[in-house]
Amino acid sequence: MNAYPLFSKRIWRSLDGIWDFVFLGEQADLTTLDLKTVGFDDLLSVPGVFDVTPKYAGRRGLALYRLRVEAPPARRLKLRLGGIGLWARAYWDGQPIGTLDLPYSGEELVFASGPGIEHTLVIAIDNRFNVQRTPLFSQFYDFYAYGGFYRGLELHELPDCSLERVRVTTRDLATGGVSLDIEVSGEVPPHLDFSVAFDRQAAMRFSRPVIDRHIRLDLAVPDFKCWSPETPHLHTVTVGLANDAITERFGLRTVSVDGPHICINGKHHKLLGYCRHEAHPEFGPVQPLPLLIEDLQYLKDLGCNFVRGCHYPQDQRFLDLCDQLGLLVWEESLGWGNSVEQANTPAFRDAQERQTRRMIHNSINHPCVILWGFMNEGPSAQPEAAGLYDSLISLIRTEDPTRLVTYASFHSQGDLHFGKVDVISLNAYPGWYAMDREKVRPLDEVRPHFDDFIRQLEARGYGSKPFIISEFGAGAIWGWRDRFRAHWSEEYQAEMLDTICRYVLERPRVSGLALWHFADARTYTSALALVRPRTINDKGTLDEYRRPKLAYDYVRRAFRIIPSA
Ligand code: ADA
């Protein structure tokens, strides 16, 4: 499955398949390595992460992947990478063509093919933690940091003037009015002749000046239908040049707030769903299509209308499928519990801003994405971090004024930025990381905790601002049933999730719930895992192999049957 946008006139190929591989280990230094002398002694799958395979499981170090590729001489090429980790440098015929330091980001490298037809592409992947080189991923994050290609690769032969993206913005739901922002690159003439066709309708021809590599025009989609979670109608637009064509898919819809309610096309929608990691024990962060479909079937079966993509930019194929299925998505850039010191280093700040900008660029046309987030559980209560929060919020609003801005805070008191975002989001685990540690089943901490938070919002003047419980959960080890209904039992988790679902459904003040989390996922492999049995974050409603726990039926009943206030 190729994710949108599609390029029908170009020669391009998927580079997914079996690549030559060598693991050079923990001591290897890329700067002193002579790539010509390296022997490749293994084969691995791309996409794929080496450190989940039996031979290299849990290893950290430098690895090289190699593929022989054919491409015509003297041509502009583009390598599209869906997402890597943790760090990568690509070499074309031995010459560096680009470095990737943003784990999970979809990136593109443009370079010249050079002489000849047969070429060698080598991509060095490093999964060692290094805050200077990969500032966005640290060892203390509560999910495993894999090394390799999280998502697929494509190689495109570019015409002299090529199409980058067409950003489609809904202007008017009543008439199907949209604005198109066509972005071109390469040798761009001052004036372009191009065609625009919606769906399978006849193409319209235009001639327009190009300003700063962009052409903007307003059109109406013929025979349009609006997109909503209940009726996820999608349209396509194809823009054609003499030697290039791009097809983007989009939905006509608006996102807004009305007091505490989040609205799609002006209609209130209570968000009900899950936080979801891209994770599986056999594939790490790589998601084969059957797994994507399986996860989406479970989410729909549970009665969810909402997914929080935790804690990084999402796989574009997942977002395409959410567009089709009408699931609403919160997409966020990578961060996890970063300290104010870390967040304020220039390298972290720069990487955070670059990834947020890139995420918006990549996901701009997905109607499913309604919320942009960043830096999960960051230092939002520290005045010294205000600069970074302000700059990310304003960056998001500048790049995309059509969606809502939020971030998941874990400061129920003293958060400094609730007033600046569209939606207040709180991660909280009363009843699990309980206040009263001696109480056997501290379920009665749950409701007062959130009632108290709502009162605080009221007192601080945010009483009518949308508020989402962006994480809440309890660990349960699949198959461990316990008459004591103790912590880690399926019974206790089921009671906890039932309690929070009922609470959210009863209260109009709560705009949404993203349960932590959809499926169990691997995390720390060191002593950091002392509160993570089996080194898995097992607050999943399904285990890591997607076996539903007892809580599944409770959540399903709540989301599907209990009417929401
Ligand atoms: C945090 C964090 C999650 C996860 C969770 C937990 O809120 O955002 O990634 O670590 O806690 O399981 O405790």
Short mmCIF file of C-alpha atoms in Angstrom, two decimals, residues 36-534:
data_model
loop_
_atom_site.label_atom_id
_atom_site.label_comp_id
_atom_site.label_asym_id
_atom_site.label_seq_id
_atom_site.Cartn_x
_atom_site.Cartn_y
_atom_site.Cartn_z
CA LYS A 36 34.62 0.68 0.32
CA THR A 37 36.34 -1.88 2.51
CA VAL A 38 33.35 -2.91 4.62
CA GLY A 39 32.21 -6.48 4.04
CA PHE A 40 28.48 -7.13 4.20
CA ASP A 41 27.88 -10.51 5.77
CA ASP A 42 24.14 -10.66 6.27
CA LEU A 43 20.73 -9.94 4.77
CA LEU A 44 17.89 -8.07 6.43
CA SER A 45 14.47 -6.79 5.58
CA VAL A 46 13.69 -3.14 4.79
CA PRO A 47 11.49 -1.91 6.35
CA GLY A 48 12.70 -3.68 9.44
CA VAL A 49 14.71 -3.01 12.58
CA PHE A 50 17.80 -5.09 13.16
CA ASP A 51 17.59 -5.06 16.94
CA VAL A 52 14.37 -7.05 17.07
CA THR A 53 15.74 -9.92 14.97
CA PRO A 54 17.02 -12.96 16.92
CA LYS A 55 20.63 -12.36 15.85
CA TYR A 56 20.88 -8.70 16.88
CA ALA A 57 18.14 -8.49 19.51
CA GLY A 58 18.77 -5.67 21.97
CA ARG A 59 22.11 -4.68 20.40
CA ARG A 60 23.10 -1.04 20.09
CA GLY A 61 25.67 0.28 17.65
CA LEU A 62 26.34 1.14 14.04
CA ALA A 63 24.90 -0.91 11.20
CA LEU A 64 25.11 -0.57 7.42
CA TYR A 65 22.41 -1.48 4.93
CA ARG A 66 23.23 -1.73 1.20
CA LEU A 67 21.16 -1.99 -1.97
CA ARG A 68 22.21 -1.96 -5.64
CA VAL A 69 19.90 0.34 -7.60
CA GLU A 70 19.51 1.28 -11.24
CA ALA A 71 18.89 4.90 -12.17
CA PRO A 72 19.54 6.89 -15.35
CA PRO A 73 22.64 9.15 -15.45
CA ALA A 74 22.52 12.87 -14.66
CA ARG A 75 19.03 12.80 -13.20
CA ARG A 76 17.60 14.53 -10.15
CA LEU A 77 16.54 11.79 -7.73
CA LYS A 78 14.53 11.85 -4.57
CA LEU A 79 14.81 9.27 -1.81
CA ARG A 80 11.66 9.24 0.33
CA LEU A 81 12.08 7.60 3.74
CA GLY A 82 8.95 6.95 5.79
CA GLY A 83 10.80 6.98 9.13
CA ILE A 84 14.04 5.68 10.61
CA GLY A 85 15.57 5.30 14.05
CA LEU A 86 17.57 6.48 15.69
CA TRP A 87 19.95 8.22 13.31
CA ALA A 88 20.92 7.61 9.68
CA ARG A 89 23.27 8.81 6.98
CA ALA A 90 22.72 7.87 3.34
CA TYR A 91 25.48 7.42 0.75
CA TRP A 92 24.98 7.22 -3.00
CA ASP A 93 27.96 5.64 -4.75
CA GLY A 94 30.02 6.35 -1.65
CA GLN A 95 29.08 10.05 -1.39
CA PRO A 96 26.94 11.28 1.52
CA ILE A 97 23.54 12.52 0.31
CA GLY A 98 21.89 13.31 3.62
CA THR A 99 21.63 12.76 7.35
CA LEU A 100 18.47 11.96 9.28
CA ASP A 101 18.40 12.81 12.96
CA LEU A 102 14.65 12.90 13.65
CA PRO A 103 13.37 9.43 14.61
CA TYR A 104 9.98 8.55 13.06
CA SER A 105 9.97 11.57 10.71
CA GLY A 106 9.08 11.09 7.06
CA GLU A 107 11.99 12.73 5.23
CA GLU A 108 13.14 13.27 1.65
CA LEU A 109 16.64 13.54 0.21
CA VAL A 110 17.18 15.08 -3.24
CA PHE A 111 20.45 14.41 -5.06
CA ALA A 112 21.96 13.86 -8.53
CA SER A 113 22.21 10.33 -9.90
CA GLY A 114 25.70 10.99 -11.38
CA PRO A 115 27.22 8.99 -14.25
CA GLY A 116 26.28 5.43 -15.20
CA ILE A 117 23.22 3.35 -14.55
CA GLU A 118 24.22 1.01 -11.74
CA HIS A 119 24.50 2.59 -8.34
CA THR A 120 25.01 1.61 -4.74
CA LEU A 121 22.89 3.01 -1.94
CA VAL A 122 24.31 2.51 1.54
CA ILE A 123 22.45 3.72 4.59
CA ALA A 124 24.25 3.78 7.93
CA ILE A 125 21.92 3.37 10.88
CA ASP A 126 22.98 4.08 14.43
CA ASN A 127 20.77 3.19 17.37
CA ARG A 128 23.11 4.35 20.16
CA PHE A 129 21.71 7.02 22.45
CA ASN A 130 23.47 10.31 21.89
CA VAL A 131 21.71 13.50 22.93
CA GLN A 132 23.93 15.65 20.73
CA ARG A 133 23.25 13.64 17.60
CA THR A 134 19.68 12.48 18.23
CA PRO A 135 18.37 14.96 20.77
CA LEU A 136 14.75 13.85 20.52
CA PHE A 137 15.25 10.30 21.86
CA SER A 138 16.67 9.50 25.30
CA GLN A 139 17.19 6.26 27.14
CA PHE A 140 14.69 7.10 29.87
CA TYR A 141 11.72 7.23 27.46
CA ASP A 142 9.13 4.60 28.33
CA PHE A 143 9.18 2.85 24.92
CA TYR A 144 11.91 0.94 23.17
CA ALA A 145 14.21 2.89 20.83
CA TYR A 146 14.76 0.61 17.84
CA GLY A 147 17.45 0.77 15.15
CA GLY A 148 16.53 0.50 11.49
CA PHE A 149 13.87 1.43 8.98
CA TYR A 150 10.57 1.85 10.73
CA ARG A 151 8.76 2.43 7.44
CA GLY A 152 9.32 1.98 3.72
CA LEU A 153 11.55 3.72 1.17
CA GLU A 154 10.92 4.98 -2.36
CA LEU A 155 13.26 6.28 -5.04
CA HIS A 156 11.78 8.81 -7.48
CA GLU A 157 13.25 10.12 -10.74
CA LEU A 158 12.33 13.78 -10.75
CA PRO A 159 11.52 15.84 -13.84
CA ASP A 160 13.27 19.23 -14.10
CA CYS A 161 10.29 20.93 -12.50
CA SER A 162 8.54 18.64 -10.05
CA LEU A 163 5.50 18.74 -7.82
CA GLU A 164 6.12 18.53 -4.09
CA ARG A 165 2.68 18.76 -2.48
CA VAL A 166 -0.73 20.24 -2.96
CA ARG A 167 -2.09 21.44 0.36
CA VAL A 168 -5.88 21.36 0.31
CA THR A 169 -7.76 23.56 2.79
CA THR A 170 -11.53 23.50 3.21
CA ARG A 171 -12.90 27.01 2.62
CA ASP A 172 -16.63 26.50 2.56
CA LEU A 173 -18.56 23.40 3.57
CA ALA A 174 -21.75 24.65 1.90
CA THR A 175 -20.27 24.99 -1.59
CA GLY A 176 -17.36 22.53 -1.45
CA GLY A 177 -14.92 25.42 -1.71
CA VAL A 178 -11.24 24.57 -1.22
CA SER A 179 -7.95 26.43 -1.45
CA LEU A 180 -5.13 24.65 -3.22
CA ASP A 181 -1.53 25.50 -2.43
CA ILE A 182 0.64 23.84 -5.07
CA GLU A 183 4.32 23.56 -4.19
CA VAL A 184 6.89 22.96 -6.93
CA SER A 185 10.65 22.43 -6.91
CA GLY A 186 13.63 22.07 -9.24
CA GLU A 187 13.90 24.38 -12.23
CA VAL A 188 10.77 26.37 -11.67
CA PRO A 189 9.69 28.75 -14.46
CA PRO A 190 8.10 32.09 -13.48
CA HIS A 191 4.80 30.95 -14.99
CA LEU A 192 3.34 27.43 -15.07
CA ASP A 193 0.70 25.74 -17.20
CA PHE A 194 -0.99 22.97 -15.24
CA SER A 195 -4.18 20.96 -14.96
CA VAL A 196 -6.37 20.26 -11.95
CA ALA A 197 -8.85 17.37 -11.77
CA PHE A 198 -11.00 16.41 -8.80
CA ASP A 199 -11.79 12.72 -8.43
CA ARG A 200 -12.50 11.35 -11.92
CA GLN A 201 -13.85 14.64 -13.23
CA ALA A 202 -12.50 16.28 -16.39
CA ALA A 203 -9.25 18.20 -15.89
CA MET A 204 -9.36 22.01 -15.87
CA ARG A 205 -6.42 23.90 -17.35
CA PHE A 206 -4.73 26.87 -15.69
CA SER A 207 -1.81 29.18 -16.29
CA ARG A 208 -0.51 31.04 -13.24
CA PRO A 209 2.60 32.86 -11.99
CA VAL A 210 4.74 30.96 -9.47
CA ILE A 211 5.49 32.94 -6.33
CA ASP A 212 8.21 31.53 -4.07
CA ARG A 213 7.68 28.05 -5.55
CA HIS A 214 3.96 28.16 -4.74
CA ILE A 215 0.78 28.63 -6.73
CA ARG A 216 -2.44 29.25 -4.85
CA LEU A 217 -5.94 29.00 -6.22
CA ASP A 218 -9.49 28.63 -4.92
CA LEU A 219 -11.83 26.10 -6.51
CA ALA A 220 -15.01 24.21 -5.70
CA VAL A 221 -15.06 20.42 -5.59
CA PRO A 222 -17.74 19.15 -7.97
CA ASP A 223 -20.32 16.71 -6.55
CA PHE A 224 -18.74 17.07 -3.12
CA LYS A 225 -19.61 15.27 0.08
CA CYS A 226 -18.24 16.35 3.46
CA TRP A 227 -15.99 14.16 5.60
CA SER A 228 -16.99 13.31 9.16
CA PRO A 229 -16.25 10.38 11.48
CA GLU A 230 -19.72 8.99 10.69
CA THR A 231 -19.46 9.54 6.90
CA PRO A 232 -15.77 9.60 5.99
CA HIS A 233 -16.16 10.71 2.36
CA LEU A 234 -12.89 11.42 0.63
CA HIS A 235 -11.99 13.27 -2.55
CA THR A 236 -8.84 13.37 -4.62
CA VAL A 237 -7.24 16.19 -6.53
CA THR A 238 -4.69 15.57 -9.28
CA VAL A 239 -2.45 18.40 -10.41
CA GLY A 240 -0.61 17.77 -13.66
CA LEU A 241 2.40 19.41 -15.29
CA ALA A 242 3.88 18.40 -18.65
CA ASN A 243 6.15 15.81 -16.99
CA ASP A 244 4.77 15.29 -13.50
CA ALA A 245 1.49 14.67 -11.72
CA ILE A 246 0.55 14.48 -8.07
CA THR A 247 -2.64 13.07 -6.56
CA GLU A 248 -3.56 14.14 -3.07
CA ARG A 249 -6.49 12.78 -1.09
CA PHE A 250 -8.44 15.02 1.26
CA GLY A 251 -11.74 15.43 3.07
CA LEU A 252 -13.96 18.48 3.29
CA ARG A 253 -14.33 19.21 6.96
CA THR A 254 -13.71 21.85 9.59
CA VAL A 255 -12.42 21.53 13.15
CA SER A 256 -13.44 24.03 15.81
CA VAL A 257 -14.37 24.37 19.46
CA ASP A 258 -17.63 25.44 21.02
CA GLY A 259 -17.07 25.99 24.73
CA PRO A 260 -15.79 22.65 26.05
CA HIS A 261 -16.84 20.77 22.91
CA ILE A 262 -14.66 19.78 20.00
CA CYS A 263 -16.57 20.13 16.75
CA ILE A 264 -16.22 18.55 13.34
CA ASN A 265 -18.18 20.53 10.75
CA GLY A 266 -19.73 22.46 13.64
CA LYS A 267 -21.11 19.32 15.32
CA HIS A 268 -20.02 18.34 18.86
CA HIS A 269 -17.92 15.18 19.04
CA LYS A 270 -16.81 13.63 22.31
CA LEU A 271 -13.47 11.97 21.61
CA LEU A 272 -13.35 8.38 22.85
CA GLY A 273 -10.38 6.21 22.21
CA TYR A 274 -6.84 5.18 22.90
CA CYS A 275 -3.23 6.20 22.92
CA ARG A 276 -1.46 3.86 20.54
CA HIS A 277 2.20 2.97 20.10
CA GLU A 278 3.41 1.64 16.77
CA ALA A 279 4.79 -1.54 18.29
CA HIS A 280 4.78 -5.31 17.97
CA PRO A 281 7.09 -7.90 19.57
CA GLU A 282 8.09 -9.40 16.21
CA PHE A 283 8.51 -6.22 14.19
CA GLY A 284 9.24 -3.46 16.71
CA PRO A 285 7.91 -0.19 15.30
CA VAL A 286 7.41 -1.64 11.79
CA GLN A 287 3.78 -2.21 10.96
CA PRO A 288 2.91 -4.78 8.33
CA LEU A 289 -0.43 -4.02 6.68
CA PRO A 290 -2.31 -6.94 8.25
CA LEU A 291 -1.27 -5.60 11.66
CA LEU A 292 -2.45 -2.09 10.82
CA ILE A 293 -5.79 -3.43 9.70
CA GLU A 294 -6.08 -5.66 12.75
CA ASP A 295 -5.42 -2.74 15.10
CA LEU A 296 -7.94 -0.57 13.28
CA GLN A 297 -10.57 -3.30 13.39
CA TYR A 298 -10.09 -3.60 17.14
CA LEU A 299 -10.30 0.17 17.61
CA LYS A 300 -13.53 0.32 15.62
CA ASP A 301 -14.93 -2.72 17.41
CA LEU A 302 -14.20 -1.05 20.75
CA GLY A 303 -16.37 1.84 19.62
CA CYS A 304 -13.52 4.36 19.44
CA ASN A 305 -13.70 7.48 17.32
CA PHE A 306 -10.27 8.73 18.44
CA VAL A 307 -6.60 7.72 18.53
CA ARG A 308 -3.73 9.61 20.07
CA GLY A 309 -0.61 8.62 18.11
CA CYS A 310 1.96 8.23 20.87
CA HIS A 311 4.51 9.73 21.04
CA TYR A 312 5.77 10.60 17.56
CA PRO A 313 4.76 11.39 13.96
CA GLN A 314 2.63 8.59 12.59
CA ASP A 315 2.94 6.17 9.70
CA GLN A 316 1.25 7.82 6.71
CA ARG A 317 -0.47 4.55 5.82
CA PHE A 318 -2.08 4.49 9.25
CA LEU A 319 -3.35 8.03 8.72
CA ASP A 320 -4.66 7.13 5.26
CA LEU A 321 -6.62 4.28 6.83
CA CYS A 322 -7.94 6.52 9.64
CA ASP A 323 -9.13 8.92 6.91
CA GLN A 324 -11.02 6.06 5.31
CA LEU A 325 -12.47 4.69 8.54
CA GLY A 326 -13.40 8.03 10.11
CA LEU A 327 -11.11 7.80 13.14
CA LEU A 328 -10.05 11.17 14.57
CA VAL A 329 -6.32 11.48 15.30
CA TRP A 330 -4.05 13.49 17.58
CA GLU A 331 -0.57 13.50 16.03
CA GLU A 332 2.42 14.72 18.05
CA SER A 333 6.13 15.25 17.66
CA LEU A 334 8.60 13.18 19.64
CA GLY A 335 9.32 13.92 23.28
CA TRP A 336 8.83 12.16 26.58
CA GLY A 337 9.22 13.65 30.02
CA ASN A 338 12.03 15.96 28.93
CA SER A 339 13.56 18.12 31.62
CA VAL A 340 13.69 21.86 31.28
CA GLU A 341 17.48 21.66 30.91
CA GLN A 342 17.20 19.18 28.05
CA ALA A 343 14.34 21.01 26.39
CA ASN A 344 16.31 24.23 26.46
CA THR A 345 19.41 22.94 24.72
CA PRO A 346 19.63 24.49 21.25
CA ALA A 347 19.94 21.04 19.62
CA PHE A 348 16.74 19.71 21.24
CA ARG A 349 14.83 22.86 20.49
CA ASP A 350 15.93 22.91 16.88
CA ALA A 351 15.11 19.22 16.40
CA GLN A 352 11.71 19.62 18.06
CA GLU A 353 10.83 22.52 15.79
CA ARG A 354 12.08 20.76 12.66
CA GLN A 355 10.14 17.61 13.45
CA THR A 356 6.94 19.48 14.27
CA ARG A 357 7.16 21.43 11.00
CA ARG A 358 7.88 18.26 9.04
CA MET A 359 5.00 16.38 10.70
CA ILE A 360 2.57 19.12 9.69
CA HIS A 361 3.92 19.14 6.14
CA ASN A 362 3.58 15.36 5.83
CA SER A 363 0.11 15.02 7.36
CA ILE A 364 -1.46 18.25 6.19
CA ASN A 365 -4.15 16.69 4.00
CA HIS A 366 -5.44 14.04 6.39
CA PRO A 367 -8.96 14.94 7.47
CA CYS A 368 -8.54 12.45 10.32
CA VAL A 369 -5.85 14.60 11.98
CA ILE A 370 -7.63 17.20 14.08
CA LEU A 371 -5.11 17.91 16.86
CA TRP A 372 -1.41 18.73 16.74
CA GLY A 373 0.58 17.97 19.87
CA PHE A 374 4.20 17.98 20.96
CA MET A 375 6.54 16.97 23.83
CA ASN A 376 4.51 14.50 25.85
CA GLU A 377 4.77 15.35 29.56
CA GLY A 378 7.29 18.10 28.96
CA PRO A 379 8.42 20.74 31.48
CA SER A 380 5.26 22.80 31.07
CA ALA A 381 5.23 23.94 34.69
CA GLN A 382 8.69 25.48 34.54
CA PRO A 383 8.88 29.15 33.60
CA GLU A 384 12.29 28.54 31.94
CA ALA A 385 10.62 26.35 29.30
CA ALA A 386 8.12 29.02 28.27
CA GLY A 387 10.20 30.07 25.26
CA LEU A 388 10.05 26.61 23.71
CA TYR A 389 6.32 26.16 24.42
CA ASP A 390 5.53 29.56 22.96
CA SER A 391 7.60 28.98 19.88
CA LEU A 392 6.10 25.52 19.21
CA ILE A 393 2.55 26.77 19.68
CA SER A 394 3.13 29.69 17.35
CA LEU A 395 4.97 27.50 14.84
CA ILE A 396 1.98 25.13 14.67
CA ARG A 397 -0.50 27.98 14.31
CA THR A 398 1.58 29.54 11.52
CA GLU A 399 2.06 26.27 9.64
CA ASP A 400 -1.56 25.20 10.03
CA PRO A 401 -4.25 27.49 11.42
CA THR A 402 -7.01 24.96 10.57
CA ARG A 403 -6.46 22.43 13.37
CA LEU A 404 -6.37 22.55 17.16
CA VAL A 405 -3.21 22.74 19.27
CA THR A 406 -2.60 20.80 22.47
CA TYR A 407 0.09 18.98 24.44
CA ALA A 408 -0.22 16.24 27.04
CA SER A 409 0.62 17.70 30.44
CA PHE A 410 1.13 15.79 33.65
CA HIS A 411 0.93 18.90 35.82
CA SER A 412 -2.52 19.01 37.22
CA GLN A 413 -1.52 22.20 39.01
CA GLY A 414 0.85 24.87 37.91
CA ASP A 415 0.91 24.18 34.20
CA LEU A 416 1.79 27.48 32.58
CA HIS A 417 0.42 27.10 29.07
CA PHE A 418 -3.17 25.90 29.32
CA GLY A 419 -4.30 29.39 28.39
CA LYS A 420 -2.32 29.32 25.12
CA VAL A 421 -3.61 26.10 23.54
CA ASP A 422 -7.02 25.22 22.11
CA VAL A 423 -7.44 22.03 24.12
CA ILE A 424 -6.19 21.28 27.64
CA SER A 425 -4.92 17.71 27.94
CA LEU A 426 -3.99 15.92 31.14
CA ASN A 427 -2.21 12.60 31.65
CA ALA A 428 -3.11 11.21 35.08
CA TYR A 429 -3.11 7.79 36.75
CA PRO A 430 -5.08 8.11 40.02
CA GLY A 431 -5.90 4.63 41.28
CA TRP A 432 -2.81 3.16 39.63
CA TYR A 433 0.16 5.26 40.71
CA ALA A 434 -2.08 5.75 43.73
CA MET A 435 -1.81 8.43 46.39
CA ASP A 436 -2.60 5.90 49.08
CA ARG A 437 -0.10 3.13 48.48
CA GLU A 438 -1.43 0.91 51.21
CA LYS A 439 -4.95 0.81 49.89
CA VAL A 440 -5.55 -2.43 47.99
CA ARG A 441 -7.93 -1.11 45.35
CA PRO A 442 -7.69 2.70 45.34
CA LEU A 443 -10.40 3.05 42.69
CA ASP A 444 -12.11 5.74 44.69
CA GLU A 445 -9.24 8.11 43.93
CA VAL A 446 -10.24 8.31 40.28
CA ARG A 447 -13.37 10.47 40.20
CA PRO A 448 -12.28 13.01 42.86
CA HIS A 449 -8.95 13.47 41.10
CA PHE A 450 -10.55 14.60 37.86
CA ASP A 451 -13.36 16.51 39.60
CA ASP A 452 -10.69 18.41 41.45
CA PHE A 453 -8.81 19.15 38.24
CA ILE A 454 -12.01 20.44 36.62
CA ARG A 455 -12.55 22.72 39.62
CA GLN A 456 -9.01 24.02 39.26
CA LEU A 457 -9.60 24.76 35.58
CA GLU A 458 -12.73 26.65 36.55
CA ALA A 459 -10.84 28.65 39.18
CA ARG A 460 -8.10 29.53 36.70
CA GLY A 461 -10.61 30.81 34.15
CA TYR A 462 -10.45 27.82 31.78
CA GLY A 463 -13.87 26.50 32.75
CA SER A 464 -15.21 26.40 29.22
CA LYS A 465 -12.09 25.28 27.40
CA PRO A 466 -12.08 21.75 25.93
CA PHE A 467 -10.38 19.30 28.28
CA ILE A 468 -9.20 15.82 27.30
CA ILE A 469 -7.95 13.10 29.60
CA SER A 470 -5.04 12.28 27.32
CA GLU A 471 -3.81 9.29 29.36
CA PHE A 472 -5.26 7.14 32.10
CA GLY A 473 -4.68 3.45 32.67
CA ALA A 474 -3.66 0.49 34.78
CA GLY A 475 -1.23 -2.35 34.15
CA ALA A 476 -2.53 -5.88 33.66
CA ILE A 477 -0.57 -8.97 32.80
CA TRP A 478 -2.50 -10.89 30.17
CA GLY A 479 -3.93 -14.07 31.63
CA TRP A 480 -3.35 -13.12 35.25
CA ARG A 481 -6.75 -13.40 36.85
CA ASP A 482 -6.79 -12.80 40.57
CA ARG A 483 -9.50 -13.18 43.19
CA PHE A 484 -7.89 -10.34 45.15
CA ARG A 485 -8.46 -8.12 42.10
CA ALA A 486 -5.01 -6.72 42.85
CA HIS A 487 -2.72 -4.39 40.91
CA TRP A 488 -1.54 -6.12 37.65
CA SER A 489 -4.64 -8.33 37.51
CA GLU A 490 -6.95 -8.19 34.53
CA GLU A 491 -9.80 -7.63 36.95
CA TYR A 492 -8.34 -4.47 38.46
CA GLN A 493 -7.53 -2.99 35.07
CA ALA A 494 -11.07 -3.74 33.88
CA GLU A 495 -12.55 -1.95 36.90
CA MET A 496 -10.25 1.02 36.42
CA LEU A 497 -11.08 1.45 32.74
CA ASP A 498 -14.78 0.93 33.37
CA THR A 499 -14.66 3.65 36.04
CA ILE A 500 -12.95 6.23 33.85
CA CYS A 501 -15.09 5.51 30.79
CA ARG A 502 -18.28 5.96 32.82
CA TYR A 503 -16.89 9.12 34.38
CA VAL A 504 -16.05 10.67 31.01
CA LEU A 505 -19.33 9.63 29.43
CA GLU A 506 -21.30 11.16 32.31
CA ARG A 507 -19.59 14.54 32.18
CA PRO A 508 -20.19 16.99 29.35
CA ARG A 509 -17.25 18.99 30.74
CA VAL A 510 -14.81 16.28 29.63
CA SER A 511 -14.25 16.61 25.88
CA GLY A 512 -12.41 13.38 25.36
CA LEU A 513 -10.54 10.37 26.65
CA ALA A 514 -7.46 8.62 25.29
CA LEU A 515 -6.95 5.53 27.42
CA TRP A 516 -3.37 4.46 28.04
CA HIS A 517 -2.99 2.35 25.98
CA PHE A 518 -4.21 0.25 23.09
CA ALA A 519 -1.74 -2.65 23.18
CA ASP A 520 1.19 -3.64 25.40
CA ALA A 521 4.52 -2.44 24.07
CA ARG A 522 8.16 -3.14 24.82
CA THR A 523 9.99 -0.61 26.90
CA TYR A 524 13.16 -0.42 29.02
CA THR A 525 15.42 -3.46 29.17
CA SER A 526 17.38 -2.25 32.21
CA ALA A 527 16.55 -1.67 35.86
CA LEU A 528 14.40 1.20 34.65
CA ALA A 529 11.92 -1.62 34.03
CA LEU A 530 11.39 -2.40 37.71
CA VAL A 531 7.80 -1.16 37.41
CA ARG A 532 7.42 -2.73 33.97
CA PRO A 533 7.00 -6.51 34.36
CA ARG A 534 8.46 -8.45 31.40
#
